[in-house]
């Protein structure tokens, strides 16, 4: 983090009242971007003139109540959860399992309780809002739960999901848009990306399927807010150290045929990006993956993914890997010679999958395999029974992809 950034910024006590004639052009532009970002996060509508000047795409958010007379606060709450809220939730037994002192559903402590998200803010007291240093510590505390194996991931996700929305709300109420806010939003995007990856392995459970859907909604919202923060802190040719990778995630979210996470054409989004971001290796990778997916070039898709994908990029791409494998099976089955069965060992290397898993995958697609005299598994071609599994694909191995350390 940039230690030179201010911990908080209260526009009411700074140069907001100063006329634009007394400020430099760059400061005026920055203030316009900051104001636009704050309005976006509050759920307000932004005029076309303001967005054209700041290059920030307006979206509707519900992380805090919309208020046309919004005045940023300077939070003073020293704890992860305001004392008044903690006491009230203790009385109501409204404590998450992670907030209970010695497992007691009626008792918590300042080191365990974390402020809950509330769509409608009934109180706008500074004592109920956490300042930036407390928010940073709170986010670090929340993300540490993702390493825990004491509880099912969906239980951890449900807790962190709600409490990170509250963090975003407190940031918005104080109009904190500096570089420290960028790092915090990056951490929250990482949480949603990892959750997107882990929750989809249990989509047969309706409750987890609902979690997965809501997580995707917040992933796109948080990602869009992060992009706006990058713009609010833009300085000529400067690109934030992680900016290219996070922009690449938006491209990979468009891999699906019907995927439009940002509700706008990707080509229009590209036109607003910094040339330095567009030319980055992360964006070149993402665009290559998108092109290979849409052209059905499965060899390039798997080879590039196995050698270049980061952990976060893989988490976004993983749901589409089996789609590409099924496409490859279809091409080989209908395009191969009937008298020349395809060796599963060779095919497994192309599709980056274990041979045993590939045999199961073929059967799920309605294709039979056979064994030659030497015991080698083969895929006979020209089978007319090929089909995509109605219940979706199960999880299979992805060889060649290295295990990465935790992104947190």
Short mmCIF file of C-alpha atoms in Angstrom, two decimals, residues 11-308:
data_model
loop_
_atom_site.label_atom_id
_atom_site.label_comp_id
_atom_site.label_asym_id
_atom_site.label_seq_id
_atom_site.Cartn_x
_atom_site.Cartn_y
_atom_site.Cartn_z
CA UNK A 11 -14.41 16.99 1.52
CA UNK A 12 -16.30 19.33 3.80
CA UNK A 13 -13.07 20.26 5.59
CA UNK A 14 -10.89 20.62 2.51
CA UNK A 15 -10.92 22.53 -0.75
CA UNK A 16 -14.45 21.67 -1.86
CA UNK A 17 -15.52 25.26 -1.20
CA UNK A 18 -12.59 26.59 -3.24
CA UNK A 19 -13.58 27.90 -6.66
CA UNK A 20 -12.39 26.02 -9.74
CA UNK A 21 -10.53 29.10 -10.88
CA UNK A 22 -8.26 28.68 -7.86
CA UNK A 23 -7.56 25.00 -8.57
CA UNK A 24 -5.46 23.42 -11.25
CA UNK A 25 -7.10 21.65 -14.20
CA UNK A 26 -5.80 18.27 -13.01
CA UNK A 27 -7.23 18.73 -9.52
CA UNK A 28 -10.59 19.72 -10.95
CA UNK A 29 -10.65 16.62 -13.12
CA UNK A 30 -9.73 14.40 -10.18
CA UNK A 31 -12.44 15.96 -8.02
CA UNK A 32 -14.96 15.30 -10.82
CA UNK A 33 -13.94 11.65 -10.94
CA UNK A 34 -14.15 11.31 -7.15
CA UNK A 35 -17.61 12.90 -7.05
CA UNK A 36 -18.83 10.71 -9.88
CA UNK A 37 -17.53 7.56 -8.19
CA UNK A 38 -19.22 8.45 -4.91
CA UNK A 39 -22.51 9.05 -6.71
CA UNK A 40 -22.24 5.68 -8.48
CA UNK A 41 -21.59 3.84 -5.21
CA UNK A 42 -24.51 5.53 -3.45
CA UNK A 43 -26.87 4.30 -6.14
CA UNK A 44 -27.46 7.69 -7.71
CA UNK A 45 -27.86 8.43 -11.38
CA UNK A 46 -24.97 10.22 -13.05
CA UNK A 47 -25.48 12.68 -15.88
CA UNK A 48 -23.98 11.88 -19.26
CA UNK A 49 -21.85 15.01 -19.13
CA UNK A 50 -20.16 14.01 -15.88
CA UNK A 51 -19.43 10.50 -17.09
CA UNK A 52 -18.03 11.71 -20.37
CA UNK A 53 -15.53 13.85 -18.51
CA UNK A 54 -14.49 11.16 -16.05
CA UNK A 55 -14.76 8.06 -18.26
CA UNK A 56 -16.63 6.28 -15.47
CA UNK A 57 -19.48 4.00 -16.44
CA UNK A 58 -22.56 4.64 -14.25
CA UNK A 59 -24.17 1.57 -12.72
CA UNK A 60 -26.93 1.20 -10.17
CA UNK A 61 -25.88 0.03 -6.72
CA UNK A 62 -27.77 -0.75 -3.54
CA UNK A 63 -24.88 -0.97 -1.10
CA UNK A 64 -26.14 2.13 0.62
CA UNK A 65 -29.30 4.18 0.48
CA UNK A 66 -29.61 6.75 -2.26
CA UNK A 67 -29.63 10.31 -0.92
CA UNK A 68 -29.39 13.38 -3.12
CA UNK A 69 -28.25 15.43 -0.11
CA UNK A 70 -25.44 13.03 0.72
CA UNK A 71 -22.64 14.55 2.81
CA UNK A 72 -19.56 12.36 3.46
CA UNK A 73 -18.89 11.44 7.07
CA UNK A 74 -15.66 11.04 8.96
CA UNK A 75 -16.08 7.74 10.79
CA UNK A 76 -14.92 7.44 14.39
CA UNK A 77 -15.93 3.86 15.33
CA UNK A 78 -12.77 2.15 16.69
CA UNK A 79 -14.14 -1.40 16.46
CA UNK A 80 -15.06 -3.79 13.66
CA UNK A 81 -18.66 -3.47 14.85
CA UNK A 82 -20.21 -0.41 16.55
CA UNK A 83 -20.85 -1.14 20.21
CA UNK A 84 -24.51 -0.22 19.94
CA UNK A 85 -25.08 -2.73 17.13
CA UNK A 86 -23.13 -5.47 18.93
CA UNK A 87 -25.19 -5.11 22.11
CA UNK A 88 -28.45 -5.11 20.16
CA UNK A 89 -27.50 -8.22 18.18
CA UNK A 90 -26.46 -10.00 21.37
CA UNK A 91 -29.96 -9.40 22.76
CA UNK A 92 -31.56 -10.63 19.54
CA UNK A 93 -29.22 -13.65 19.26
CA UNK A 94 -28.26 -12.30 15.86
CA UNK A 95 -24.63 -13.42 15.96
CA UNK A 96 -22.89 -15.41 13.25
CA UNK A 97 -21.05 -18.52 14.40
CA UNK A 98 -17.75 -16.65 13.97
CA UNK A 99 -18.89 -13.83 16.26
CA UNK A 100 -19.89 -15.90 19.29
CA UNK A 101 -17.72 -15.73 22.36
CA UNK A 102 -16.94 -19.34 23.37
CA UNK A 103 -19.85 -20.45 21.19
CA UNK A 104 -22.42 -18.49 23.19
CA UNK A 105 -25.15 -17.21 20.79
CA UNK A 106 -25.92 -14.38 23.25
CA UNK A 107 -22.39 -13.09 23.71
CA UNK A 108 -19.75 -11.55 21.45
CA UNK A 109 -16.81 -9.17 21.87
CA UNK A 110 -15.18 -6.24 20.04
CA UNK A 111 -12.60 -8.65 18.60
CA UNK A 112 -15.23 -11.01 17.14
CA UNK A 113 -18.29 -8.98 16.08
CA UNK A 114 -18.26 -7.41 12.61
CA UNK A 115 -20.73 -4.78 11.43
CA UNK A 116 -23.56 -6.24 9.33
CA UNK A 117 -24.70 -4.83 6.01
CA UNK A 118 -27.92 -2.83 6.17
CA UNK A 119 -29.56 -1.71 2.93
CA UNK A 120 -31.39 1.17 4.58
CA UNK A 121 -29.15 3.18 6.86
CA UNK A 122 -31.20 4.30 9.84
CA UNK A 123 -28.30 6.05 11.56
CA UNK A 124 -25.65 8.26 10.02
CA UNK A 125 -23.72 8.93 13.19
CA UNK A 126 -19.95 9.11 12.82
CA UNK A 127 -19.65 6.75 15.79
CA UNK A 128 -21.38 4.02 13.73
CA UNK A 129 -19.01 4.36 10.77
CA UNK A 130 -15.55 2.82 10.76
CA UNK A 131 -12.59 4.92 9.55
CA UNK A 132 -10.21 3.62 6.90
CA UNK A 133 -7.61 2.00 9.24
CA UNK A 134 -10.36 0.03 11.01
CA UNK A 135 -11.89 -0.98 7.66
CA UNK A 136 -8.51 -2.22 6.45
CA UNK A 137 -8.03 -4.34 9.58
CA UNK A 138 -11.60 -5.62 9.34
CA UNK A 139 -11.16 -6.74 5.73
CA UNK A 140 -7.90 -8.49 6.58
CA UNK A 141 -9.66 -10.27 9.44
CA UNK A 142 -12.56 -11.37 7.21
CA UNK A 143 -10.35 -12.69 4.42
CA UNK A 144 -8.40 -14.78 6.92
CA UNK A 145 -11.49 -16.99 7.29
CA UNK A 146 -11.06 -18.19 3.70
CA UNK A 147 -8.03 -20.20 4.82
CA UNK A 148 -10.03 -21.97 7.53
CA UNK A 149 -11.27 -25.54 7.13
CA UNK A 150 -13.21 -25.63 10.40
CA UNK A 151 -16.49 -24.78 8.65
CA UNK A 152 -17.98 -25.56 5.21
CA UNK A 153 -17.01 -22.94 2.64
CA UNK A 154 -20.61 -21.86 2.10
CA UNK A 155 -20.84 -20.93 5.82
CA UNK A 156 -17.66 -18.86 5.58
CA UNK A 157 -18.82 -17.31 2.32
CA UNK A 158 -22.18 -16.25 3.75
CA UNK A 159 -20.46 -14.42 6.62
CA UNK A 160 -17.74 -12.72 4.57
CA UNK A 161 -20.20 -11.87 1.77
CA UNK A 162 -22.40 -9.81 4.07
CA UNK A 163 -19.62 -8.15 6.05
CA UNK A 164 -17.65 -7.05 2.98
CA UNK A 165 -20.77 -5.31 1.64
CA UNK A 166 -20.83 -3.39 4.91
CA UNK A 167 -17.20 -2.40 4.37
CA UNK A 168 -18.02 -1.06 0.91
CA UNK A 169 -20.91 0.86 2.44
CA UNK A 170 -18.68 2.54 5.04
CA UNK A 171 -16.12 3.43 2.36
CA UNK A 172 -18.87 5.03 0.29
CA UNK A 173 -20.35 6.99 3.21
CA UNK A 174 -16.94 8.57 3.78
CA UNK A 175 -16.18 9.03 0.09
CA UNK A 176 -12.86 7.20 0.47
CA UNK A 177 -11.47 6.71 -3.05
CA UNK A 178 -7.70 6.74 -2.57
CA UNK A 179 -5.18 4.02 -3.39
CA UNK A 180 -5.81 2.22 -0.12
CA UNK A 181 -9.43 1.87 -1.19
CA UNK A 182 -8.19 0.31 -4.45
CA UNK A 183 -6.28 -2.37 -2.55
CA UNK A 184 -9.36 -3.08 -0.44
CA UNK A 185 -11.62 -3.42 -3.46
CA UNK A 186 -9.08 -5.72 -5.11
CA UNK A 187 -9.20 -7.94 -2.03
CA UNK A 188 -13.00 -8.02 -2.13
CA UNK A 189 -13.01 -8.86 -5.85
CA UNK A 190 -10.61 -11.73 -5.12
CA UNK A 191 -13.04 -13.03 -2.50
CA UNK A 192 -15.93 -13.04 -4.99
CA UNK A 193 -13.79 -14.68 -7.70
CA UNK A 194 -12.64 -17.50 -5.41
CA UNK A 195 -16.23 -17.95 -4.18
CA UNK A 196 -17.39 -18.15 -7.81
CA UNK A 197 -14.94 -21.01 -8.29
CA UNK A 198 -15.66 -22.92 -5.06
CA UNK A 199 -19.44 -22.55 -4.85
CA UNK A 200 -20.06 -23.89 -8.35
CA UNK A 201 -18.86 -27.34 -7.27
CA UNK A 202 -22.05 -27.69 -5.18
CA UNK A 203 -24.66 -26.14 -7.47
CA UNK A 204 -26.92 -29.18 -7.07
CA UNK A 205 -27.88 -27.70 -3.68
CA UNK A 206 -30.52 -24.98 -4.34
CA UNK A 207 -29.26 -22.86 -1.44
CA UNK A 208 -25.68 -22.88 -2.73
CA UNK A 209 -26.92 -22.24 -6.28
CA UNK A 210 -28.65 -19.11 -4.95
CA UNK A 211 -25.43 -18.08 -3.17
CA UNK A 212 -23.52 -18.55 -6.43
CA UNK A 213 -25.98 -16.33 -8.31
CA UNK A 214 -25.87 -13.55 -5.70
CA UNK A 215 -22.09 -13.80 -5.56
CA UNK A 216 -21.87 -13.23 -9.32
CA UNK A 217 -24.03 -10.11 -8.95
CA UNK A 218 -21.73 -8.68 -6.29
CA UNK A 219 -18.63 -9.72 -8.24
CA UNK A 220 -19.68 -7.63 -11.23
CA UNK A 221 -20.71 -4.69 -9.04
CA UNK A 222 -17.49 -4.73 -7.02
CA UNK A 223 -15.42 -5.12 -10.18
CA UNK A 224 -17.15 -2.15 -11.81
CA UNK A 225 -16.54 -0.05 -8.70
CA UNK A 226 -12.89 -1.06 -8.77
CA UNK A 227 -12.61 0.08 -12.39
CA UNK A 228 -14.10 3.43 -11.37
CA UNK A 229 -11.54 3.72 -8.58
CA UNK A 230 -8.74 3.12 -11.06
CA UNK A 231 -10.08 6.00 -13.15
CA UNK A 232 -10.53 8.27 -10.14
CA UNK A 233 -6.82 7.79 -9.34
CA UNK A 234 -5.60 7.93 -12.94
CA UNK A 235 -2.46 9.97 -13.56
CA UNK A 236 -1.49 10.33 -17.25
CA UNK A 237 0.31 7.12 -18.25
CA UNK A 238 0.26 5.50 -14.81
CA UNK A 239 -1.36 2.06 -14.48
CA UNK A 240 -1.96 0.56 -11.06
CA UNK A 241 0.17 -2.51 -10.41
CA UNK A 242 -2.76 -4.99 -10.45
CA UNK A 243 -5.03 -3.13 -12.83
CA UNK A 244 -4.36 -5.20 -15.94
CA UNK A 245 -5.19 -8.53 -14.28
CA UNK A 246 -8.45 -7.26 -12.81
CA UNK A 247 -9.51 -5.82 -16.16
CA UNK A 248 -8.73 -9.19 -17.74
CA UNK A 249 -11.24 -10.84 -15.40
CA UNK A 250 -14.06 -8.87 -17.01
CA UNK A 251 -13.03 -10.19 -20.44
CA UNK A 252 -13.00 -13.78 -19.18
CA UNK A 253 -16.46 -13.33 -17.66
CA UNK A 254 -17.67 -12.97 -21.28
CA UNK A 255 -16.55 -16.47 -22.28
CA UNK A 256 -20.07 -17.87 -22.11
CA UNK A 257 -22.26 -17.44 -25.16
CA UNK A 258 -24.88 -15.51 -23.17
CA UNK A 259 -22.57 -13.83 -20.67
CA UNK A 260 -22.94 -10.05 -20.46
CA UNK A 261 -21.85 -9.32 -16.89
CA UNK A 262 -21.48 -5.58 -17.37
CA UNK A 263 -24.65 -5.18 -19.49
CA UNK A 264 -22.77 -3.48 -22.32
CA UNK A 265 -20.91 -4.64 -25.45
CA UNK A 266 -17.34 -5.65 -24.73
CA UNK A 267 -16.14 -3.62 -27.72
CA UNK A 268 -17.53 -0.43 -26.16
CA UNK A 269 -15.82 -1.26 -22.87
CA UNK A 270 -12.52 -1.83 -24.70
CA UNK A 271 -12.75 1.62 -26.29
CA UNK A 272 -12.61 3.29 -22.88
CA UNK A 273 -9.60 1.40 -21.55
CA UNK A 274 -6.15 2.84 -21.19
CA UNK A 275 -3.84 1.76 -24.06
CA UNK A 276 -1.36 0.52 -21.45
CA UNK A 277 -4.00 -1.81 -20.01
CA UNK A 278 -5.07 -3.04 -23.45
CA UNK A 279 -1.48 -3.89 -24.38
CA UNK A 280 -0.67 -5.67 -21.11
CA UNK A 281 0.14 -9.39 -21.13
CA UNK A 282 -2.86 -10.08 -18.90
CA UNK A 283 -5.27 -8.48 -21.36
CA UNK A 284 -3.58 -10.11 -24.35
CA UNK A 285 -4.04 -13.45 -22.62
CA UNK A 286 -7.72 -12.82 -21.85
CA UNK A 287 -8.50 -11.69 -25.40
CA UNK A 288 -6.69 -14.68 -26.83
CA UNK A 289 -8.70 -17.02 -24.61
CA UNK A 290 -11.94 -15.34 -25.69
CA UNK A 291 -10.98 -15.63 -29.36
CA UNK A 292 -9.98 -19.31 -29.03
CA UNK A 293 -13.22 -20.09 -27.19
CA UNK A 294 -15.42 -18.45 -29.79
CA UNK A 295 -13.53 -19.97 -32.74
CA UNK A 296 -13.52 -23.43 -31.17
CA UNK A 297 -9.72 -23.63 -31.24
CA UNK A 298 -9.50 -26.03 -28.31
CA UNK A 299 -5.79 -26.80 -28.73
CA UNK A 300 -4.81 -23.15 -28.35
CA UNK A 301 -7.36 -22.67 -25.56
CA UNK A 302 -5.91 -25.42 -23.35
CA UNK A 303 -2.26 -24.80 -24.17
CA UNK A 304 -2.54 -21.09 -23.42
CA UNK A 305 -4.59 -21.61 -20.25
CA UNK A 306 -2.17 -24.18 -18.84
CA UNK A 307 0.91 -22.02 -19.38
CA UNK A 308 -0.30 -18.46 -18.79
#
